[in-house]
PDB file of C-alpha atoms in Angstrom:
ATOM      1  CA  MET A   7     -32.170  21.297  39.419  1.00 42.00           C
ATOM      2  CA  ILE A   8     -30.489  18.402  41.200  1.00 43.00           C
ATOM      3  CA  ASP A   9     -32.590  15.779  42.905  1.00 45.00           C
ATOM      4  CA  ALA A  10     -29.976  14.176  45.136  1.00 44.00           C
ATOM      5  CA  SER A  11     -32.264  11.338  46.123  1.00 37.00           C
ATOM      6  CA  SER A  12     -32.534  10.093  42.547  1.00 39.00           C
ATOM      7  CA  PHE A  13     -29.199  11.214  41.197  1.00 46.00           C
ATOM      8  CA  SER A  14     -26.407   8.667  41.383  1.00 53.00           C
ATOM      9  CA  PHE A  15     -23.032  10.022  40.423  1.00 55.00           C
ATOM     10  CA  HIS A  16     -21.523   6.552  40.401  1.00 60.00           C
ATOM     11  CA  GLN A  17     -23.804   5.646  37.507  1.00 70.00           C
ATOM     12  CA  HIS A  18     -22.052   8.249  35.354  1.00 75.00           C
ATOM     13  CA  ALA A  19     -18.577   8.065  36.907  1.00 80.00           C
ATOM     14  CA  PRO A  20     -16.936   5.943  34.155  1.00 84.00           C
ATOM     15  CA  ASP A  21     -18.198   8.285  31.423  1.00 87.00           C
ATOM     16  CA  VAL A  22     -17.172  11.329  33.454  1.00 88.00           C
ATOM     17  CA  ARG A  23     -13.617  10.042  33.869  1.00 89.00           C
ATOM     18  CA  ARG A  24     -13.379   9.079  30.204  1.00 90.00           C
ATOM     19  CA  ARG A  25     -14.460  12.557  29.133  1.00 91.00           C
ATOM     20  CA  ILE A  26     -12.081  14.253  31.566  1.00 92.00           C
ATOM     21  CA  VAL A  27      -9.132  12.300  30.198  1.00 91.00           C
ATOM     22  CA  GLY A  28     -10.451  12.992  26.688  1.00 91.00           C
ATOM     23  CA  MET A  29      -9.812  16.704  27.215  1.00 92.00           C
ATOM     24  CA  ILE A  30      -6.172  15.904  26.480  1.00 90.00           C
ATOM     25  CA  SER A  31      -7.060  15.416  22.822  1.00 90.00           C
ATOM     26  CA  CYS A  32      -9.219  18.546  22.443  1.00 91.00           C
ATOM     27  CA  ASN A  33      -7.754  20.741  19.703  1.00 90.00           C
ATOM     28  CA  SER A  34      -9.968  23.814  19.971  1.00 91.00           C
ATOM     29  CA  GLU A  35     -11.479  26.024  22.660  1.00 91.00           C
ATOM     30  CA  LEU A  36     -14.967  24.991  21.554  1.00 92.00           C
ATOM     31  CA  SER A  37     -14.280  21.260  21.854  1.00 93.00           C
ATOM     32  CA  ALA A  38     -12.693  21.708  25.289  1.00 94.00           C
ATOM     33  CA  VAL A  39     -15.604  23.772  26.600  1.00 93.00           C
ATOM     34  CA  THR A  40     -18.106  21.292  25.157  1.00 93.00           C
ATOM     35  CA  GLU A  41     -16.414  18.439  27.018  1.00 93.00           C
ATOM     36  CA  LEU A  42     -16.295  20.472  30.231  1.00 93.00           C
ATOM     37  CA  VAL A  43     -20.015  21.297  30.058  1.00 93.00           C
ATOM     38  CA  THR A  44     -20.886  17.637  29.455  1.00 92.00           C
ATOM     39  CA  VAL A  45     -18.761  16.542  32.423  1.00 91.00           C
ATOM     40  CA  ILE A  46     -20.343  19.179  34.675  1.00 90.00           C
ATOM     41  CA  GLU A  47     -23.849  18.073  33.716  1.00 88.00           C
ATOM     42  CA  LEU A  48     -23.016  14.416  34.327  1.00 88.00           C
ATOM     43  CA  MET A  49     -21.700  15.294  37.777  1.00 86.00           C
ATOM     44  CA  GLY A  50     -25.032  16.943  38.586  1.00 82.00           C
ATOM     45  CA  PHE A  51     -24.152  20.643  38.716  1.00 86.00           C
ATOM     46  CA  ASP A  52     -26.425  23.312  37.261  1.00 85.00           C
ATOM     47  CA  HIS A  53     -23.980  26.165  36.742  1.00 86.00           C
ATOM     48  CA  TYR A  54     -20.286  26.602  36.077  1.00 90.00           C
ATOM     49  CA  TYR A  55     -17.896  29.517  35.905  1.00 90.00           C
ATOM     50  CA  TYR A  56     -14.347  29.279  34.602  1.00 93.00           C
ATOM     51  CA  VAL A  57     -11.875  32.137  34.554  1.00 90.00           C
ATOM     52  CA  GLY A  58      -8.501  31.397  33.001  1.00 90.00           C
ATOM     53  CA  ASN A  59      -5.353  33.503  33.202  1.00 87.00           C
ATOM     54  CA  TYR A  60      -2.458  32.234  31.118  1.00 85.00           C
ATOM     55  CA  SER A  61       1.146  33.306  30.716  1.00 77.00           C
ATOM     56  CA  ILE A  62       2.504  31.414  27.749  1.00 70.00           C
ATOM     57  CA  ARG A  63       5.654  33.483  28.231  1.00 68.00           C
ATOM     58  CA  PRO A  64       6.632  35.782  31.117  1.00 65.00           C
ATOM     59  CA  ASP A  65       5.750  38.824  28.973  1.00 66.00           C
ATOM     60  CA  SER A  66       2.447  37.543  27.568  1.00 69.00           C
ATOM     61  CA  ASN A  67      -0.963  37.459  29.213  1.00 76.00           C
ATOM     62  CA  MET A  68      -4.034  35.676  27.873  1.00 81.00           C
ATOM     63  CA  HIS A  69      -7.468  35.450  29.456  1.00 86.00           C
ATOM     64  CA  ARG A  70     -10.644  33.442  28.957  1.00 88.00           C
ATOM     65  CA  ILE A  71     -14.009  33.328  30.742  1.00 89.00           C
ATOM     66  CA  PHE A  72     -16.648  30.643  30.158  1.00 91.00           C
ATOM     67  CA  SER A  73     -19.829  30.538  32.208  1.00 89.00           C
ATOM     68  CA  ASN A  74     -23.552  29.838  32.311  1.00 86.00           C
ATOM     69  CA  LEU A  75     -24.124  31.614  35.636  1.00 81.00           C
ATOM     70  CA  PRO A  76     -27.357  33.660  35.473  1.00 74.00           C
ATOM     71  CA  THR A  77     -25.714  36.862  36.626  1.00 66.00           C
ATOM     72  CA  THR A  78     -24.924  40.279  35.186  1.00 57.00           C
ATOM     73  CA  ASN A  79     -22.191  40.885  37.765  1.00 62.00           C
ATOM     74  CA  GLU A  80     -19.694  43.083  35.944  1.00 69.00           C
ATOM     75  CA  HIS A  81     -16.839  41.871  38.127  1.00 68.00           C
ATOM     76  CA  LEU A  82     -17.334  38.322  36.847  1.00 73.00           C
ATOM     77  CA  ARG A  83     -16.452  39.650  33.379  1.00 75.00           C
ATOM     78  CA  THR A  84     -12.999  40.674  34.574  1.00 74.00           C
ATOM     79  CA  THR A  85      -9.959  38.458  35.065  1.00 69.00           C
ATOM     80  CA  ASN A  86      -8.233  40.506  37.769  1.00 71.00           C
ATOM     81  CA  GLU A  87      -8.484  40.836  41.552  1.00 72.00           C
ATOM     82  CA  GLN A  88     -11.922  42.499  41.309  1.00 76.00           C
ATOM     83  CA  ASN A  89     -13.350  39.158  40.229  1.00 80.00           C
ATOM     84  CA  PRO A  90     -14.869  37.486  43.356  1.00 79.00           C
ATOM     85  CA  ILE A  91     -13.911  34.019  42.077  1.00 81.00           C
ATOM     86  CA  ILE A  92     -10.281  35.088  41.606  1.00 82.00           C
ATOM     87  CA  GLN A  93     -10.321  36.744  45.036  1.00 81.00           C
ATOM     88  CA  ALA A  94     -11.320  33.456  46.624  1.00 81.00           C
ATOM     89  CA  ALA A  95      -8.874  31.388  44.540  1.00 85.00           C
ATOM     90  CA  GLN A  96      -5.888  33.585  45.396  1.00 85.00           C
ATOM     91  CA  LEU A  97      -6.319  32.826  49.082  1.00 83.00           C
ATOM     92  CA  SER A  98      -6.466  29.051  48.845  1.00 84.00           C
ATOM     93  CA  MET A  99      -4.641  26.091  47.357  1.00 87.00           C
ATOM     94  CA  ILE A 100      -7.512  23.689  48.048  1.00 86.00           C
ATOM     95  CA  PRO A 101     -11.177  23.592  46.898  1.00 86.00           C
ATOM     96  CA  ILE A 102     -13.430  26.188  48.535  1.00 84.00           C
ATOM     97  CA  ILE A 103     -16.949  25.208  49.555  1.00 79.00           C
ATOM     98  CA  CYS A 104     -19.259  28.196  49.123  1.00 75.00           C
ATOM     99  CA  GLY A 105     -22.804  28.851  50.280  1.00 66.00           C
ATOM    100  CA  ASP A 106     -25.505  30.663  48.354  1.00 53.00           C
ATOM    101  CA  PHE A 107     -23.269  32.186  45.679  1.00 53.00           C
ATOM    102  CA  LEU A 108     -25.922  34.085  43.699  1.00 51.00           C
ATOM    103  CA  GLN A 109     -27.460  35.435  46.887  1.00 50.00           C
ATOM    104  CA  ALA A 110     -24.050  36.704  47.941  1.00 49.00           C
ATOM    105  CA  LEU A 111     -23.799  38.594  44.676  1.00 49.00           C
ATOM    106  CA  ARG A 112     -27.232  40.136  45.283  1.00 46.00           C
ATOM    107  CA  VAL A 113     -26.198  41.224  48.779  1.00 40.00           C
ATOM    108  CA  GLN A 114     -23.093  42.853  47.288  1.00 44.00           C
ATOM    109  CA  ASN A 115     -25.444  44.573  44.817  1.00 41.00           C
ATOM    110  CA  VAL A 116     -23.199  43.661  41.906  1.00 41.00           C
ATOM    111  CA  GLY A 117     -25.846  42.224  39.629  1.00 41.00           C
ATOM    112  CA  CYS A 118     -27.961  39.134  39.191  1.00 43.00           C
ATOM    113  CA  ASN A 119     -30.766  38.556  36.743  1.00 46.00           C
ATOM    114  CA  GLN A 120     -34.218  39.127  38.148  1.00 43.00           C
ATOM    115  CA  ASN A 121     -35.413  35.716  36.960  1.00 47.00           C
ATOM    116  CA  ASP A 122     -32.828  33.806  38.982  1.00 44.00           C
ATOM    117  CA  GLY A 123     -35.573  32.529  41.242  1.00 43.00           C
ATOM    118  CA  ASP A 124     -35.296  31.783  44.932  1.00 42.00           C
ATOM    119  CA  ASP A 125     -33.181  28.649  44.565  1.00 49.00           C
ATOM    120  CA  ALA A 126     -30.039  28.566  46.632  1.00 47.00           C
ATOM    121  CA  THR A 127     -26.891  28.153  44.579  1.00 64.00           C
ATOM    122  CA  ASN A 128     -24.296  26.295  46.593  1.00 75.00           C
ATOM    123  CA  GLY A 129     -21.110  24.881  45.193  1.00 80.00           C
ATOM    124  CA  ILE A 130     -17.358  24.699  45.143  1.00 86.00           C
ATOM    125  CA  ILE A 131     -14.498  26.710  43.666  1.00 89.00           C
ATOM    126  CA  PHE A 132     -11.327  24.971  42.495  1.00 91.00           C
ATOM    127  CA  PRO A 133      -8.287  27.299  42.536  1.00 92.00           C
ATOM    128  CA  ILE A 134      -5.722  26.684  39.791  1.00 92.00           C
ATOM    129  CA  HIS A 135      -2.262  28.125  40.493  1.00 90.00           C
ATOM    130  CA  ALA A 136       0.057  28.126  37.480  1.00 83.00           C
ATOM    131  CA  GLN A 137       3.467  29.440  36.448  1.00 79.00           C
ATOM    132  CA  TYR A 138       4.401  33.120  36.717  1.00 75.00           C
ATOM    133  CA  GLY A 139       1.925  33.510  39.595  1.00 79.00           C
ATOM    134  CA  ARG A 140      -1.157  33.252  37.406  1.00 84.00           C
ATOM    135  CA  VAL A 141      -4.351  32.246  39.231  1.00 89.00           C
ATOM    136  CA  SER A 142      -7.351  30.694  37.487  1.00 91.00           C
ATOM    137  CA  ALA A 143     -10.419  28.956  38.883  1.00 91.00           C
ATOM    138  CA  LEU A 144     -13.355  26.712  38.073  1.00 92.00           C
ATOM    139  CA  GLY A 145     -16.558  27.149  40.062  1.00 89.00           C
ATOM    140  CA  LEU A 146     -19.316  24.511  40.035  1.00 88.00           C
ATOM    141  CA  PHE A 147     -22.710  25.410  41.484  1.00 84.00           C
ATOM    142  CA  ALA A 148     -25.964  23.581  42.157  1.00 80.00           C
ATOM    143  CA  LYS A 149     -29.497  24.864  42.698  1.00 74.00           C
ATOM    144  CA  THR A 150     -30.308  22.662  45.647  1.00 62.00           C
ATOM    145  CA  GLU A 151     -30.586  22.473  49.382  1.00 58.00           C
ATOM    146  CA  HIS A 152     -27.247  22.647  51.191  1.00 50.00           C
ATOM    147  CA  ASN A 153     -27.384  19.044  52.437  1.00 51.00           C
ATOM    148  CA  ASP A 154     -28.159  17.716  48.948  1.00 56.00           C
ATOM    149  CA  CYS A 155     -25.353  19.805  47.489  1.00 56.00           C
ATOM    150  CA  THR A 156     -22.958  18.388  50.090  1.00 60.00           C
ATOM    151  CA  LEU A 157     -23.836  14.877  48.929  1.00 60.00           C
ATOM    152  CA  THR A 158     -23.225  15.836  45.314  1.00 61.00           C
ATOM    153  CA  LEU A 159     -19.864  17.419  46.182  1.00 66.00           C
ATOM    154  CA  ALA A 160     -18.783  14.438  48.245  1.00 65.00           C
ATOM    155  CA  ALA A 161     -19.606  12.051  45.422  1.00 68.00           C
ATOM    156  CA  SER A 162     -17.864  14.008  42.680  1.00 75.00           C
ATOM    157  CA  LEU A 163     -15.102  15.958  44.452  1.00 80.00           C
ATOM    158  CA  GLY A 164     -12.225  13.946  43.010  1.00 84.00           C
ATOM    159  CA  GLU A 165     -13.531  14.011  39.457  1.00 88.00           C
ATOM    160  CA  ALA A 166     -14.465  17.702  39.679  1.00 89.00           C
ATOM    161  CA  SER A 167     -10.934  18.558  40.824  1.00 90.00           C
ATOM    162  CA  LEU A 168      -9.484  16.559  37.930  1.00 91.00           C
ATOM    163  CA  ALA A 169     -11.858  18.271  35.507  1.00 93.00           C
ATOM    164  CA  ALA A 170     -10.584  21.686  36.630  1.00 93.00           C
ATOM    165  CA  MET A 171      -6.948  20.702  36.126  1.00 93.00           C
ATOM    166  CA  PHE A 172      -7.433  18.839  32.839  1.00 94.00           C
ATOM    167  CA  PHE A 173      -9.562  21.624  31.353  1.00 95.00           C
ATOM    168  CA  HIS A 174      -7.094  24.339  32.338  1.00 93.00           C
ATOM    169  CA  ASP A 175      -4.228  22.270  30.948  1.00 92.00           C
ATOM    170  CA  ALA A 176      -6.140  21.723  27.695  1.00 93.00           C
ATOM    171  CA  MET A 177      -6.858  25.449  27.354  1.00 92.00           C
ATOM    172  CA  THR A 178      -3.220  26.332  28.042  1.00 90.00           C
ATOM    173  CA  ARG A 179      -2.041  23.890  25.387  1.00 90.00           C
ATOM    174  CA  ILE A 180      -4.632  25.034  22.823  1.00 90.00           C
ATOM    175  CA  LEU A 181      -3.865  28.732  23.349  1.00 87.00           C
ATOM    176  CA  THR A 182      -0.101  28.144  23.294  1.00 85.00           C
ATOM    177  CA  LYS A 183      -0.382  26.336  19.972  1.00 84.00           C
ATOM    178  CA  SER A 184      -2.664  29.017  18.541  1.00 82.00           C
ATOM    179  CA  GLN A 185      -0.371  31.829  19.666  1.00 79.00           C
ATOM    180  CA  ASN A 186       2.725  30.134  18.258  1.00 78.00           C
ATOM    181  CA  GLN A 187       1.016  29.561  14.915  1.00 77.00           C
ATOM    182  CA  LEU A 188      -0.049  33.201  14.631  1.00 78.00           C
ATOM    183  CA  GLU A 189       3.384  34.430  15.705  1.00 75.00           C
ATOM    184  CA  VAL A 190       4.946  32.441  12.878  1.00 76.00           C
ATOM    185  CA  LEU A 191       2.338  33.585  10.349  1.00 83.00           C
ATOM    186  CA  LEU A 192       2.738  37.296  11.034  1.00 87.00           C
ATOM    187  CA  THR A 193       5.837  39.007   9.684  1.00 89.00           C
ATOM    188  CA  HIS A 194       7.807  41.575  11.674  1.00 89.00           C
ATOM    189  CA  ARG A 195       6.286  44.426   9.631  1.00 92.00           C
ATOM    190  CA  GLU A 196       2.748  43.076  10.077  1.00 91.00           C
ATOM    191  CA  LYS A 197       3.264  42.943  13.840  1.00 89.00           C
ATOM    192  CA  GLU A 198       4.518  46.531  13.807  1.00 92.00           C
ATOM    193  CA  CYS A 199       1.436  47.628  11.891  1.00 93.00           C
ATOM    194  CA  LEU A 200      -0.779  45.732  14.312  1.00 92.00           C
ATOM    195  CA  ARG A 201       0.748  47.487  17.312  1.00 92.00           C
ATOM    196  CA  TRP A 202       0.214  50.905  15.755  1.00 94.00           C
ATOM    197  CA  ILE A 203      -3.351  50.025  14.744  1.00 93.00           C
ATOM    198  CA  ALA A 204      -3.944  49.200  18.410  1.00 91.00           C
ATOM    199  CA  HIS A 205      -2.851  52.787  19.135  1.00 92.00           C
ATOM    200  CA  HIS A 206      -5.533  54.033  16.722  1.00 92.00           C
ATOM    201  CA  LYS A 207      -3.082  55.108  14.030  1.00 93.00           C
ATOM    202  CA  SER A 208      -4.304  55.397  10.430  1.00 93.00           C
ATOM    203  CA  ASN A 209      -2.524  53.800   7.477  1.00 94.00           C
ATOM    204  CA  TRP A 210      -1.098  57.204   6.617  1.00 95.00           C
ATOM    205  CA  ASP A 211       0.187  57.681  10.200  1.00 94.00           C
ATOM    206  CA  ILE A 212       1.813  54.254  10.202  1.00 93.00           C
ATOM    207  CA  SER A 213       3.454  54.886   6.829  1.00 94.00           C
ATOM    208  CA  ARG A 214       5.062  58.030   8.208  1.00 94.00           C
ATOM    209  CA  ILE A 215       6.200  56.233  11.390  1.00 93.00           C
ATOM    210  CA  LEU A 216       7.711  53.268   9.531  1.00 93.00           C
ATOM    211  CA  GLY A 217       9.052  55.326   6.666  1.00 93.00           C
ATOM    212  CA  VAL A 218       7.289  53.443   3.874  1.00 93.00           C
ATOM    213  CA  SER A 219       4.513  54.276   1.438  1.00 93.00           C
ATOM    214  CA  GLU A 220       0.874  54.237   2.481  1.00 92.00           C
ATOM    215  CA  HIS A 221       0.242  51.700  -0.286  1.00 94.00           C
ATOM    216  CA  THR A 222       2.710  49.330   1.423  1.00 93.00           C
ATOM    217  CA  ILE A 223       0.935  49.735   4.761  1.00 93.00           C
ATOM    218  CA  VAL A 224      -2.414  48.969   3.116  1.00 93.00           C
ATOM    219  CA  TYR A 225      -0.866  45.740   1.823  1.00 93.00           C
ATOM    220  CA  TYR A 226       0.515  44.811   5.284  1.00 93.00           C
ATOM    221  CA  VAL A 227      -2.807  45.537   6.988  1.00 93.00           C
ATOM    222  CA  ARG A 228      -4.766  43.515   4.442  1.00 92.00           C
ATOM    223  CA  ARG A 229      -2.401  40.578   4.911  1.00 91.00           C
ATOM    224  CA  LEU A 230      -2.471  40.616   8.730  1.00 91.00           C
ATOM    225  CA  MET A 231      -6.269  40.840   8.749  1.00 90.00           C
ATOM    226  CA  GLN A 232      -6.466  37.805   6.478  1.00 87.00           C
ATOM    227  CA  LYS A 233      -4.088  35.842   8.716  1.00 86.00           C
ATOM    228  CA  LEU A 234      -6.059  36.752  11.861  1.00 85.00           C
ATOM    229  CA  GLY A 235      -9.406  36.101  10.191  1.00 83.00           C
ATOM    230  CA  ALA A 236     -10.464  39.621  11.160  1.00 85.00           C
ATOM    231  CA  GLN A 237     -13.363  41.518   9.617  1.00 86.00           C
ATOM    232  CA  ASN A 238     -11.988  44.981  10.382  1.00 90.00           C
ATOM    233  CA  ARG A 239      -9.187  46.794  12.204  1.00 91.00           C
ATOM    234  CA  HIS A 240     -10.932  46.677  15.585  1.00 90.00           C
ATOM    235  CA  ASP A 241     -11.548  42.948  15.184  1.00 87.00           C
ATOM    236  CA  ALA A 242      -7.886  42.439  14.281  1.00 89.00           C
ATOM    237  CA  VAL A 243      -6.761  44.187  17.465  1.00 89.00           C
ATOM    238  CA  GLU A 244      -9.188  42.202  19.629  1.00 85.00           C
ATOM    239  CA  ARG A 245      -8.046  38.906  18.114  1.00 82.00           C
ATOM    240  CA  ALA A 246      -4.396  39.851  18.543  1.00 84.00           C
ATOM    241  CA  ARG A 247      -4.984  40.753  22.198  1.00 81.00           C
ATOM    242  CA  ALA A 248      -6.859  37.505  22.785  1.00 75.00           C
ATOM    243  CA  HIS A 249      -3.743  35.645  21.619  1.00 75.00           C
ATOM    244  CA  ALA A 250      -1.276  37.923  23.454  1.00 74.00           C
ATOM    245  CA  LEU A 251       0.269  39.152  20.201  1.00 79.00           C
ATOM    246  CA  ILE A 252       0.141  42.777  21.348  1.00 76.00           C
TER     247      ILE A 252
END
């Protein structure tokens, strides 16, 4: 929990800015998220919630959610208009100051852990509007009194806004690179097999559809699973969807 009287953002500001700029060089989702979490902690926030919607191409959609919010709200697991963070972000181009966020979720009866405690969770949501009309957002929340939270926000508003933009940009770049690499790795036939696997077709079904032997399909499926690093057919489909390959 933040103690605004003892916390001095300016003490950490140089390190915060260095880490924000350092997101440019992150080459994996894990490294980018690790940097974001460190920045958020240095700024004095207790919780974060990031929902990313990406369109690498007009016909491709990719989504990511990273959070340590103590909530079981099912809508926060979605990336569409049912998500309360996305709802707020769609209506604004500037940061949104929010009151007791977890309490609001309880009032809506959409799920919070019972051990959340009675601490107020105030904070700010940074809308991120990108190409093709995609809306993402980063929410930063603090378990503190409203006045103390206001001081924290005032001290770190500029850096927090930069963190939202730099992190989203890093994720877009990382996912674009990953998608392009997988697109190159997979052959046309492997992509066809992947699409039919996503429609729950067996190897035999796919062989009949594509007009080749079942043995050939087994070979294609084995190869595409190796390239995706998938353990099974379901895993292959999930990984392909995560990278907008199907």
